[in-house]
Amino acid sequence: MADNFYLDNHDLAFHLKTPVVAELSRLRENDFKDAGTRPDAPVDENAALALYERWLAKVGELSAQKIAPRAAAVDREGVALQQNDVVFAPGTQENLRELVEAGLMGVMLPRRYGGLNLPVTVYSMMTEMVSRADASLQNLFGLQDIAETIFLFGSDEQKARFLPRFASGELDGAMALTEPDAGSDLQSVQLAARYDEASGKWLLNGKKHFITNGCAKVLLVLARSEEGSRDGRGLSLFLAEKSPQITVLRLEDKLGIHGSPTCELQFNDAPAELIGQRRRGLTRYVMSLMNGARLAISSQAVGVAEAARRCAWDYTSKRSQFGKPLCDIPAVWEMLSRMDVLTAAGRTLLYETSACVDKRDALAQLNEAGAGNDDTRNAEKAYGRLADLLTPMTKFFTTEMANQVAYDAIQCHGGKGYMRELNAERYYRDARIMNIYEGTTQMQVVAAIGGVMKQLLAPVMDELAALPFGEGLRPLAARVADARRLSQECLEMLNADDLGKLDLLARRMVRMESLIFVSLLLLRDAQRAPARRALAERFIWEFLPEVAMQATIVKTALS
């Protein structure tokens, strides 16, 4: 077992030490204007990078030395419901206590609320490492978007009352969206919110189910505030603190992620307060919340893939068959190397998307503070559109990737991989939910296809394709250019008004766009660091040809 999940992963350090992260630090720190006023505020980009590395090393150490050794026991012990109280496994309780003591429960919150004011990109790296150690713990640590949503949309009074308590670890949170008859179709939510004139409070009545960490002290609840309404325009977002009027009816018995409770909740006149404006719960606030959730699950997926590929390498390096280590048998080595490439590709897309979200958020704060101009407002909108495309695309790519890597990890172990004495089967069980919760892969396609049809990534890909690639990379860039032409031909043939065919072919279009974009990102990284050329070469030679196959299917369907 490694001593530190940050220090043993050079790929993480590569993605941290980029010009983009330096730019993010300037944006996040508002050109370092807090320097000198707060002892923990960096004075420049180098100080910010050193600060990020210190926090990542702290999380890496906790993940490797504390969280990972407890993960198998947490998986076996799970959670229990005792008189409406959810009881975590002892290992989970220790993990949460240590994360609180380390000051890691307000990673993205501003310092004035007791937070660390770290970028989303750094937080994504933290959640990747926590997930590599124990994917179920990420479902608790990774819910910091609840506090972030209050920061973005709550009143000043709500921020002052709740955010310091989130940052200190006194409060934890969950989002209560899904209902028995409203899964992916959140417009159909029926849990009722009624304003009580006598108490001056909103009262919630109804059920929610499949709620991750539904036992949390603070719930963000999507509820129908407009009586007689039937669609998303009648929904508002509410904050409900834990109370006797909120009952945990039961815990789901799940395939994996056993350390995280998945609850069915009953609300009986539960007091709540409105977040933001009425009628904007789904159309504005939950969409923002879901983008953060997509990024968190993408980080979780990359973390599980990293754990799975490492355990496969470890086992096959030690286990010998036919007079040689398993990893030296070509068929096994081919699986192992494919796992390496897929994991690194998913990570590359994850941190590109995280940086896009960081830029959007920093520009939004700048503009809301009245310090922006036309350029910054236009840039915020542009990055917002890109984030709306890249977050579902990234969840689509990384969660499907994690399932494949976890599957192959068991195969590398042979029969041993199927046994619970080793970790491979846990990674496989844990990975299976990731392309389902926070929006299935199919829903990610629905969310992404509009941006693909509008070719929102075209300017970004043009810029990447125009890089001065060296002689060794130019043939690979030419292959990517050929794939882009095929994709463009499909876009020109596909009529956005023909909804039947668009829905049928959307997955193939989003998949093509993902493969092309990841290929260009890997080429960019290989241009910057020649040691990464083999990674770009393997991905482009093995996975990019799928674009031609998908394009043939699309053209045949449209002809």
Coordinates of C-alpha atoms in Angstrom, one line a residue:
M1 CA 0.0 0.0 0.0
A2 CA 1.3 3.5 -0.9
D3 CA 2.1 6.0 1.8
N4 CA 0.5 9.0 -0.1
F5 CA -2.0 8.9 -2.9
Y6 CA -0.9 12.3 -4.2
L7 CA 2.9 11.8 -4.1
D8 CA 2.7 8.3 -5.8
N9 CA 0.5 9.6 -8.7
H10 CA 2.6 11.7 -11.0
D11 CA -0.3 12.1 -13.3
L12 CA -2.1 14.2 -10.7
A13 CA 1.0 16.4 -10.3
F14 CA 1.2 16.8 -14.1
H15 CA -2.4 18.2 -14.2
L16 CA -1.8 20.5 -11.2
K17 CA 1.4 22.1 -12.5
T18 CA 0.0 23.6 -15.7
P19 CA -0.4 27.2 -16.8
V20 CA -4.2 26.7 -16.6
V21 CA -4.0 26.1 -12.8
A22 CA -1.8 29.2 -12.4
E23 CA -4.4 31.2 -14.2
L24 CA -7.1 29.7 -12.0
S25 CA -5.3 30.7 -8.9
R26 CA -5.2 34.3 -10.0
L27 CA -9.0 34.2 -10.7
R28 CA -9.8 32.4 -7.5
E29 CA -7.7 34.8 -5.4
N30 CA -8.9 37.9 -7.2
D31 CA -5.4 38.8 -8.2
F32 CA -4.1 37.9 -4.7
K33 CA -5.8 40.9 -3.1
D34 CA -6.2 39.0 0.2
A35 CA -2.5 38.5 0.6
G36 CA -1.3 40.1 3.8
T37 CA -4.8 40.4 5.2
R38 CA -5.1 36.6 6.0
P39 CA -2.3 34.4 6.9
D40 CA -3.4 31.5 4.7
A41 CA -3.9 33.7 1.6
P42 CA -1.2 33.1 -1.1
V43 CA 0.7 36.2 -2.3
D44 CA 1.3 34.9 -5.9
E45 CA 0.9 32.0 -8.3
N46 CA 3.9 30.1 -6.9
A47 CA 2.5 30.4 -3.3
A48 CA -0.9 29.3 -4.5
L49 CA 0.6 26.2 -6.2
A50 CA 2.5 25.4 -3.0
L51 CA -0.6 25.8 -1.0
Y52 CA -2.5 23.5 -3.3
E53 CA 0.2 20.8 -3.1
R54 CA 0.3 20.9 0.7
W55 CA -3.5 20.3 0.9
L56 CA -3.3 17.6 -1.8
A57 CA -0.5 15.9 0.0
K58 CA -2.5 16.0 3.3
V59 CA -5.5 14.4 1.6
G60 CA -3.2 11.9 -0.1
E61 CA -1.7 10.9 3.2
L62 CA -5.0 10.5 4.9
S63 CA -6.4 8.5 1.9
A64 CA -3.4 6.1 1.8
Q65 CA -2.7 5.6 5.5
K66 CA -6.1 5.9 7.1
I67 CA -9.0 5.6 4.7
A68 CA -7.9 2.9 2.4
P69 CA -6.9 0.4 5.1
R70 CA -10.5 0.7 6.6
A71 CA -12.3 0.4 3.3
A72 CA -12.8 -3.4 3.2
A73 CA -14.3 -3.4 6.8
V74 CA -16.5 -0.4 5.9
D75 CA -17.8 -2.3 2.9
R76 CA -18.6 -5.3 5.0
E77 CA -20.2 -3.4 7.9
G78 CA -22.1 -0.9 5.9
V79 CA -24.7 1.3 7.6
A80 CA -27.6 0.6 9.9
L81 CA -30.9 2.2 10.8
Q82 CA -31.6 2.4 14.5
Q83 CA -34.7 4.3 15.7
N84 CA -34.6 6.7 12.8
D85 CA -30.9 7.3 13.2
V86 CA -28.4 6.2 10.6
V87 CA -25.3 4.6 12.2
F88 CA -22.1 4.6 10.1
A89 CA -19.5 1.8 10.2
P90 CA -16.8 2.6 12.8
G91 CA -14.3 3.1 10.0
T92 CA -16.5 5.7 8.3
Q93 CA -16.9 7.5 11.6
E94 CA -13.1 7.6 12.0
N95 CA -12.7 8.8 8.5
L96 CA -15.1 11.7 8.9
R97 CA -13.6 12.7 12.2
E98 CA -10.1 12.8 10.7
L99 CA -11.3 14.8 7.7
V100 CA -13.0 17.3 10.0
E101 CA -9.9 17.6 12.2
A102 CA -7.8 18.2 9.1
G103 CA -10.0 21.1 8.1
L104 CA -11.2 19.6 4.9
M105 CA -14.9 20.1 5.0
G106 CA -15.1 23.5 3.4
V107 CA -12.6 23.1 0.6
M108 CA -14.2 25.5 -1.9
L109 CA -15.9 27.9 0.5
P110 CA -14.4 31.4 0.8
R111 CA -12.1 32.1 3.7
R112 CA -14.5 34.6 5.3
Y113 CA -16.8 31.6 6.0
G114 CA -14.0 29.4 7.3
G115 CA -13.3 27.7 4.1
L116 CA -10.1 27.0 2.2
N117 CA -11.1 28.9 -1.0
L118 CA -9.5 26.2 -3.2
P119 CA -10.4 25.8 -6.9
V120 CA -12.8 23.2 -8.1
T121 CA -9.9 21.5 -9.9
V122 CA -8.0 20.9 -6.6
Y123 CA -11.2 19.7 -5.0
S124 CA -11.7 17.2 -7.8
M125 CA -8.2 15.9 -7.2
M126 CA -9.0 15.5 -3.6
T127 CA -12.2 13.6 -4.3
E128 CA -10.3 11.4 -6.8
M129 CA -7.9 10.3 -4.1
V130 CA -10.6 9.8 -1.4
S131 CA -12.5 7.6 -4.0
R132 CA -9.4 5.6 -4.8
A133 CA -9.2 4.8 -1.0
D134 CA -13.0 4.3 -0.4
A135 CA -15.5 5.2 -3.1
S136 CA -18.4 5.2 -0.5
L137 CA -16.6 7.9 1.6
Q138 CA -16.6 10.2 -1.4
N139 CA -20.4 10.2 -1.3
L140 CA -20.0 12.0 2.1
F141 CA -16.9 14.1 1.5
G142 CA -18.0 14.9 -2.0
L143 CA -21.3 16.5 -0.9
Q144 CA -19.6 19.8 -0.3
D145 CA -21.6 21.2 -3.3
I146 CA -24.5 21.5 -0.8
A147 CA -22.6 24.3 0.9
E148 CA -21.5 25.7 -2.4
T149 CA -25.1 25.9 -3.6
I150 CA -26.1 27.9 -0.4
F151 CA -23.1 30.2 -1.1
L152 CA -24.2 30.7 -4.7
F153 CA -27.9 31.2 -4.2
G154 CA -28.7 31.6 -0.5
S155 CA -29.4 34.9 1.2
D156 CA -26.6 36.7 3.1
E157 CA -28.3 35.7 6.3
Q158 CA -28.4 32.0 5.2
K159 CA -24.8 32.1 4.2
A160 CA -23.7 33.6 7.6
R161 CA -25.8 31.1 9.5
F162 CA -24.9 27.9 7.7
L163 CA -21.6 28.2 5.8
P164 CA -19.2 28.5 8.8
R165 CA -20.9 25.4 10.3
F166 CA -20.4 23.5 7.1
A167 CA -16.7 24.5 7.0
S168 CA -16.1 23.4 10.6
G169 CA -17.7 20.0 10.0
E170 CA -20.6 20.7 12.4
L171 CA -23.1 20.3 9.5
D172 CA -23.2 17.9 6.6
G173 CA -25.5 18.0 3.6
A174 CA -27.5 16.1 1.0
M175 CA -29.7 16.9 -1.9
A176 CA -33.2 15.4 -1.9
L177 CA -34.4 15.3 -5.4
T178 CA -35.6 11.9 -6.5
E179 CA -39.0 10.5 -5.7
P180 CA -40.6 7.1 -6.3
D181 CA -42.5 8.4 -9.4
A182 CA -39.9 11.0 -10.4
G183 CA -36.5 9.5 -11.0
S184 CA -34.7 11.1 -13.9
D185 CA -37.8 13.1 -14.8
L186 CA -37.4 15.8 -12.1
Q187 CA -40.2 17.9 -13.7
S188 CA -42.6 15.3 -12.2
V189 CA -41.6 16.0 -8.6
Q190 CA -44.7 16.1 -6.3
L191 CA -43.4 16.6 -2.8
A192 CA -45.5 19.6 -1.7
A193 CA -44.2 22.9 -0.2
R194 CA -46.9 24.9 1.5
Y195 CA -46.3 28.4 3.0
D196 CA -47.7 28.6 6.6
E197 CA -48.8 32.2 7.3
A198 CA -49.1 31.5 11.0
S199 CA -45.5 30.4 11.5
G200 CA -44.0 32.2 8.6
K201 CA -42.3 29.0 7.4
W202 CA -42.6 26.7 4.5
L203 CA -43.8 23.1 5.3
L204 CA -42.8 20.1 3.3
N205 CA -44.9 17.0 2.8
G206 CA -44.2 13.9 0.8
K207 CA -41.6 11.3 0.1
K208 CA -38.1 11.2 -1.4
H209 CA -36.1 8.1 -2.1
F210 CA -32.6 7.0 -3.3
I211 CA -31.2 10.0 -1.3
T212 CA -27.5 9.7 -0.8
N213 CA -26.7 10.6 2.8
G214 CA -30.4 11.4 3.4
C215 CA -29.6 11.4 7.2
A216 CA -27.7 14.6 6.8
K217 CA -28.2 17.6 9.1
V218 CA -29.1 19.9 6.1
L219 CA -31.2 18.8 3.1
L220 CA -31.6 20.8 -0.1
V221 CA -35.1 19.7 -1.2
L222 CA -36.7 20.1 -4.6
A223 CA -40.5 20.6 -4.0
R224 CA -43.6 21.8 -5.7
S225 CA -44.3 25.3 -4.4
E226 CA -47.0 26.3 -6.9
E227 CA -50.3 24.5 -6.3
G228 CA -51.8 23.1 -9.5
S229 CA -48.6 23.3 -11.5
R230 CA -47.4 20.3 -13.4
D231 CA -43.9 21.1 -14.8
G232 CA -40.5 22.3 -13.7
R233 CA -41.8 25.9 -13.5
G234 CA -43.7 25.0 -10.4
L235 CA -40.7 23.8 -8.4
S236 CA -38.6 25.6 -5.9
L237 CA -35.6 24.7 -3.8
F238 CA -35.8 24.5 0.0
L239 CA -33.4 24.1 2.8
A240 CA -34.6 21.7 5.5
E241 CA -32.7 21.1 8.7
K242 CA -32.9 17.7 10.3
S243 CA -36.0 17.5 12.5
P244 CA -38.5 15.0 13.9
Q245 CA -40.7 15.9 11.0
I246 CA -38.2 14.2 8.6
T247 CA -38.2 10.4 9.0
V248 CA -35.7 7.9 7.5
L249 CA -38.1 5.2 6.5
R250 CA -35.5 2.7 5.4
L251 CA -32.0 2.2 4.0
E252 CA -31.6 0.6 0.6
D253 CA -29.7 -2.7 0.4
K254 CA -27.3 -2.0 -2.4
L255 CA -24.8 -3.9 -4.7
G256 CA -21.9 -1.5 -3.7
I257 CA -21.0 1.8 -2.0
H258 CA -21.9 0.2 1.3
G259 CA -20.4 2.8 3.5
S260 CA -22.8 5.5 2.2
P261 CA -26.4 5.4 3.3
T262 CA -29.1 5.6 0.6
C263 CA -32.3 6.6 2.3
E264 CA -36.0 6.8 1.7
L265 CA -37.4 9.9 3.5
Q266 CA -40.8 10.9 4.7
F267 CA -41.6 14.7 5.2
N268 CA -44.5 15.4 7.5
D269 CA -45.0 19.2 7.8
A270 CA -41.2 19.5 7.9
P271 CA -40.2 23.2 8.4
A272 CA -38.0 24.6 5.6
E273 CA -36.8 27.8 4.1
L274 CA -36.7 28.9 0.5
I275 CA -33.4 29.1 -1.3
G276 CA -33.3 31.9 -3.9
Q277 CA -36.5 32.7 -5.8
R278 CA -39.7 30.6 -6.1
R279 CA -40.2 28.6 -9.3
R280 CA -36.5 28.5 -10.2
G281 CA -35.7 25.4 -8.2
L282 CA -35.2 23.0 -11.1
T283 CA -34.5 25.4 -13.9
R284 CA -31.7 27.3 -12.2
Y285 CA -30.6 25.9 -8.8
V286 CA -30.8 22.2 -9.3
M287 CA -29.2 22.4 -12.7
S288 CA -26.2 24.1 -11.1
L289 CA -26.2 21.5 -8.3
M290 CA -26.3 18.7 -10.8
N291 CA -23.3 20.0 -12.7
G292 CA -21.3 19.9 -9.5
A293 CA -22.6 16.4 -8.8
R294 CA -21.6 15.2 -12.3
L295 CA -18.1 16.5 -11.7
A296 CA -17.9 14.8 -8.3
I297 CA -19.0 11.4 -9.7
S298 CA -16.5 11.8 -12.5
S299 CA -13.8 12.3 -9.9
Q300 CA -15.1 9.2 -8.1
A301 CA -15.0 7.2 -11.3
V302 CA -11.4 8.2 -12.0
G303 CA -10.4 7.3 -8.4
V304 CA -12.0 3.9 -8.6
A305 CA -10.4 3.2 -12.0
E306 CA -7.0 4.2 -10.5
A307 CA -7.5 1.8 -7.6
A308 CA -8.6 -1.0 -9.9
R309 CA -5.8 -0.7 -12.4
R310 CA -3.2 -0.5 -9.6
C311 CA -4.5 -3.6 -7.9
A312 CA -4.5 -5.4 -11.2
W313 CA -0.9 -4.5 -11.8
D314 CA 0.1 -5.5 -8.3
Y315 CA -1.5 -8.9 -8.5
T316 CA -0.3 -9.8 -11.9
S317 CA 3.3 -8.7 -11.1
K318 CA 3.4 -11.1 -8.1
R319 CA 1.4 -14.0 -9.6
S320 CA 3.3 -16.3 -11.9
Q321 CA 1.8 -18.7 -14.5
F322 CA 3.6 -20.7 -17.3
G323 CA 6.9 -19.8 -15.8
K324 CA 6.5 -16.0 -15.9
P325 CA 4.6 -13.2 -14.1
L326 CA 1.1 -12.8 -15.3
C327 CA 1.8 -9.2 -16.4
D328 CA 4.4 -10.5 -18.9
I329 CA 1.9 -12.6 -20.7
P330 CA 0.9 -10.5 -23.8
A331 CA -2.9 -10.9 -23.4
V332 CA -2.7 -9.8 -19.8
W333 CA -0.3 -7.0 -20.5
E334 CA -2.6 -5.7 -23.2
M335 CA -5.4 -5.5 -20.7
L336 CA -3.3 -3.8 -18.1
S337 CA -1.9 -1.2 -20.5
R338 CA -5.4 -0.5 -21.9
M339 CA -6.5 0.2 -18.3
D340 CA -3.7 2.6 -17.8
V341 CA -4.5 4.5 -21.0
L342 CA -8.3 4.7 -20.2
T343 CA -7.7 5.9 -16.7
A344 CA -5.3 8.6 -17.8
A345 CA -7.6 9.7 -20.6
G346 CA -10.5 10.0 -18.2
R347 CA -8.4 12.0 -15.8
T348 CA -7.3 14.4 -18.6
L349 CA -10.9 15.1 -19.5
L350 CA -11.9 15.5 -15.9
Y351 CA -9.4 18.2 -15.1
E352 CA -10.0 20.0 -18.4
T353 CA -13.7 20.2 -17.4
S354 CA -12.9 21.2 -13.8
A355 CA -10.8 24.1 -15.1
C356 CA -13.7 25.2 -17.3
V357 CA -16.0 25.2 -14.3
D358 CA -13.4 27.1 -12.2
K359 CA -13.2 29.8 -14.9
R360 CA -17.0 30.1 -15.2
D361 CA -17.4 30.4 -11.4
A362 CA -14.6 32.9 -10.9
L363 CA -15.9 35.1 -13.7
A364 CA -19.4 34.9 -12.3
Q365 CA -18.2 36.1 -8.8
L366 CA -16.2 38.9 -10.5
N367 CA -19.2 40.0 -12.4
E368 CA -21.6 39.7 -9.5
A369 CA -19.3 41.9 -7.4
G370 CA -19.6 44.6 -10.0
A371 CA -15.9 44.4 -11.0
G372 CA -16.5 43.0 -14.4
N373 CA -17.0 44.4 -17.9
D374 CA -18.4 43.3 -21.2
D375 CA -15.5 41.0 -21.9
T376 CA -15.8 39.2 -18.5
R377 CA -19.5 38.9 -18.9
N378 CA -19.2 37.4 -22.3
A379 CA -16.5 35.1 -21.1
E380 CA -18.7 33.9 -18.2
K381 CA -21.5 33.0 -20.6
A382 CA -19.1 31.2 -23.0
Y383 CA -17.5 29.2 -20.2
G384 CA -21.0 28.5 -18.8
R385 CA -22.1 27.0 -22.1
L386 CA -18.9 24.9 -22.3
A387 CA -19.4 23.7 -18.7
D388 CA -23.0 22.7 -19.5
L389 CA -21.7 20.5 -22.3
L390 CA -18.5 19.2 -20.7
T391 CA -19.9 18.1 -17.3
P392 CA -22.3 15.6 -18.8
M393 CA -19.8 14.5 -21.5
T394 CA -17.2 13.9 -18.8
K395 CA -19.6 11.9 -16.6
F396 CA -20.5 9.9 -19.6
F397 CA -16.9 9.1 -20.5
T398 CA -15.4 8.6 -17.1
T399 CA -18.1 6.5 -15.5
E400 CA -18.3 4.1 -18.5
M401 CA -14.5 4.0 -18.5
A402 CA -14.4 3.1 -14.7
N403 CA -16.8 0.3 -15.3
Q404 CA -14.6 -1.1 -18.1
V405 CA -11.4 -0.8 -16.0
A406 CA -13.0 -2.4 -13.0
Y407 CA -14.3 -5.2 -15.2
D408 CA -10.8 -5.8 -16.6
A409 CA -9.2 -5.7 -13.2
I410 CA -11.3 -8.7 -12.1
Q411 CA -10.3 -10.5 -15.4
C412 CA -6.6 -9.8 -14.6
H413 CA -7.1 -11.6 -11.3
G414 CA -8.8 -14.6 -12.8
G415 CA -10.9 -16.5 -10.2
K416 CA -9.3 -14.7 -7.3
G417 CA -10.8 -11.4 -8.6
Y418 CA -14.3 -12.8 -8.0
M419 CA -13.5 -13.5 -4.3
R420 CA -14.2 -11.0 -1.6
E421 CA -10.8 -11.5 0.0
L422 CA -9.3 -9.1 -2.6
N423 CA -10.4 -5.6 -3.5
A424 CA -11.0 -6.1 -7.2
E425 CA -14.6 -7.2 -6.7
R426 CA -15.4 -4.2 -4.5
Y427 CA -14.1 -1.8 -7.1
Y428 CA -16.3 -3.6 -9.6
R429 CA -19.4 -3.4 -7.4
D430 CA -18.7 0.3 -6.5
A431 CA -18.2 1.4 -10.1
R432 CA -21.5 0.0 -11.3
I433 CA -23.6 2.8 -9.7
M434 CA -21.5 5.6 -11.2
N435 CA -23.1 5.6 -14.6
I436 CA -26.5 5.5 -13.0
Y437 CA -26.7 7.9 -10.1
E438 CA -26.7 11.7 -10.5
G439 CA -28.1 11.1 -14.0
T440 CA -27.7 7.9 -16.0
T441 CA -25.4 7.8 -19.0
Q442 CA -28.4 8.1 -21.2
M443 CA -29.4 11.3 -19.4
Q444 CA -25.9 12.7 -19.8
V445 CA -26.3 12.2 -23.6
V446 CA -29.5 14.1 -23.5
A447 CA -27.8 16.9 -21.6
A448 CA -24.8 17.0 -23.9
I449 CA -26.3 16.5 -27.4
G450 CA -27.5 20.1 -27.7
G451 CA -24.0 21.5 -27.2
V452 CA -22.6 18.9 -29.7
M453 CA -25.2 20.0 -32.3
K454 CA -24.3 23.6 -31.7
Q455 CA -20.6 22.7 -32.1
L456 CA -19.7 24.5 -28.9
L457 CA -16.3 22.7 -28.6
A458 CA -15.3 23.5 -32.2
P459 CA -13.3 26.7 -31.3
V460 CA -11.5 24.9 -28.5
M461 CA -10.7 21.9 -30.8
D462 CA -9.6 24.3 -33.5
E463 CA -7.1 25.9 -31.1
L464 CA -5.8 22.5 -29.9
A465 CA -5.5 21.2 -33.5
A466 CA -3.5 24.3 -34.5
L467 CA -0.7 23.6 -31.9
P468 CA 2.8 23.3 -33.5
F469 CA 3.0 19.5 -33.0
G470 CA 6.4 18.0 -33.4
E471 CA 7.3 15.5 -36.1
G472 CA 6.3 12.5 -34.0
L473 CA 2.9 13.9 -33.2
R474 CA 1.9 15.2 -36.6
P475 CA 0.7 11.8 -37.9
L476 CA -1.5 11.4 -34.9
A477 CA -2.9 14.9 -35.3
A478 CA -3.7 14.0 -38.9
R479 CA -5.7 11.0 -37.7
V480 CA -7.6 13.2 -35.3
A481 CA -8.3 15.7 -38.2
D482 CA -9.7 12.8 -40.3
A483 CA -12.0 11.8 -37.4
R484 CA -13.2 15.4 -37.0
R485 CA -14.1 15.5 -40.7
L486 CA -16.2 12.3 -40.3
S487 CA -18.0 13.8 -37.3
Q488 CA -18.6 17.0 -39.1
E489 CA -20.2 15.2 -42.0
C490 CA -22.6 13.5 -39.6
L491 CA -23.4 16.8 -38.0
E492 CA -24.2 18.3 -41.4
M493 CA -26.5 15.4 -42.3
L494 CA -28.3 15.3 -38.9
N495 CA -31.4 17.6 -38.8
A496 CA -31.9 18.9 -35.3
D497 CA -35.6 19.2 -36.1
D498 CA -35.9 15.5 -36.7
L499 CA -36.2 14.7 -33.0
G500 CA -36.8 11.0 -33.5
K501 CA -33.5 10.4 -35.4
L502 CA -31.6 12.9 -33.2
D503 CA -32.6 11.0 -30.0
L504 CA -31.7 7.7 -31.6
L505 CA -28.3 8.8 -32.8
A506 CA -27.4 11.2 -29.9
R507 CA -25.3 8.7 -28.0
R508 CA -23.1 8.0 -31.0
M509 CA -22.7 11.7 -31.7
V510 CA -21.7 12.5 -28.1
R511 CA -19.3 9.5 -28.1
M512 CA -17.6 10.7 -31.2
E513 CA -17.2 14.2 -29.8
S514 CA -15.7 12.8 -26.6
L515 CA -13.2 10.6 -28.3
I516 CA -12.0 13.4 -30.6
F517 CA -11.8 15.9 -27.8
V518 CA -9.9 13.6 -25.5
S519 CA -7.5 12.7 -28.4
L520 CA -6.7 16.4 -28.9
L521 CA -6.2 17.0 -25.1
L522 CA -3.8 14.0 -25.0
L523 CA -1.9 15.4 -28.0
R524 CA -1.6 18.8 -26.3
D525 CA -0.2 17.2 -23.2
A526 CA 2.2 15.2 -25.2
Q527 CA 3.4 18.4 -26.9
R528 CA 4.0 19.8 -23.4
A529 CA 5.6 16.7 -22.0
P530 CA 7.2 14.3 -24.6
A531 CA 7.0 11.4 -22.1
R532 CA 3.2 11.4 -22.6
R533 CA 3.5 10.7 -26.3
A534 CA 3.0 7.0 -25.8
L535 CA -0.2 7.6 -24.0
A536 CA -1.6 9.8 -26.8
E537 CA -0.4 7.3 -29.4
R538 CA -2.1 4.3 -27.7
F539 CA -5.4 6.1 -27.2
I540 CA -5.5 7.5 -30.7
W541 CA -4.6 4.2 -32.4
E542 CA -6.9 2.0 -30.3
F543 CA -9.9 4.2 -29.4
L544 CA -10.2 6.9 -32.1
P545 CA -11.1 4.4 -34.9
E546 CA -14.4 4.0 -33.1
V547 CA -15.3 7.4 -34.6
A548 CA -15.3 5.9 -38.1
M549 CA -17.5 3.0 -37.0
Q550 CA -20.0 5.4 -35.3
A551 CA -20.0 7.7 -38.3
T552 CA -20.8 4.8 -40.6
I553 CA -23.8 3.9 -38.4
V554 CA -25.0 7.5 -38.3
K555 CA -24.7 8.0 -42.0
T556 CA -26.5 4.7 -42.8
A557 CA -29.3 5.6 -40.5
L558 CA -29.7 9.0 -42.2
S559 CA -29.4 7.9 -45.8

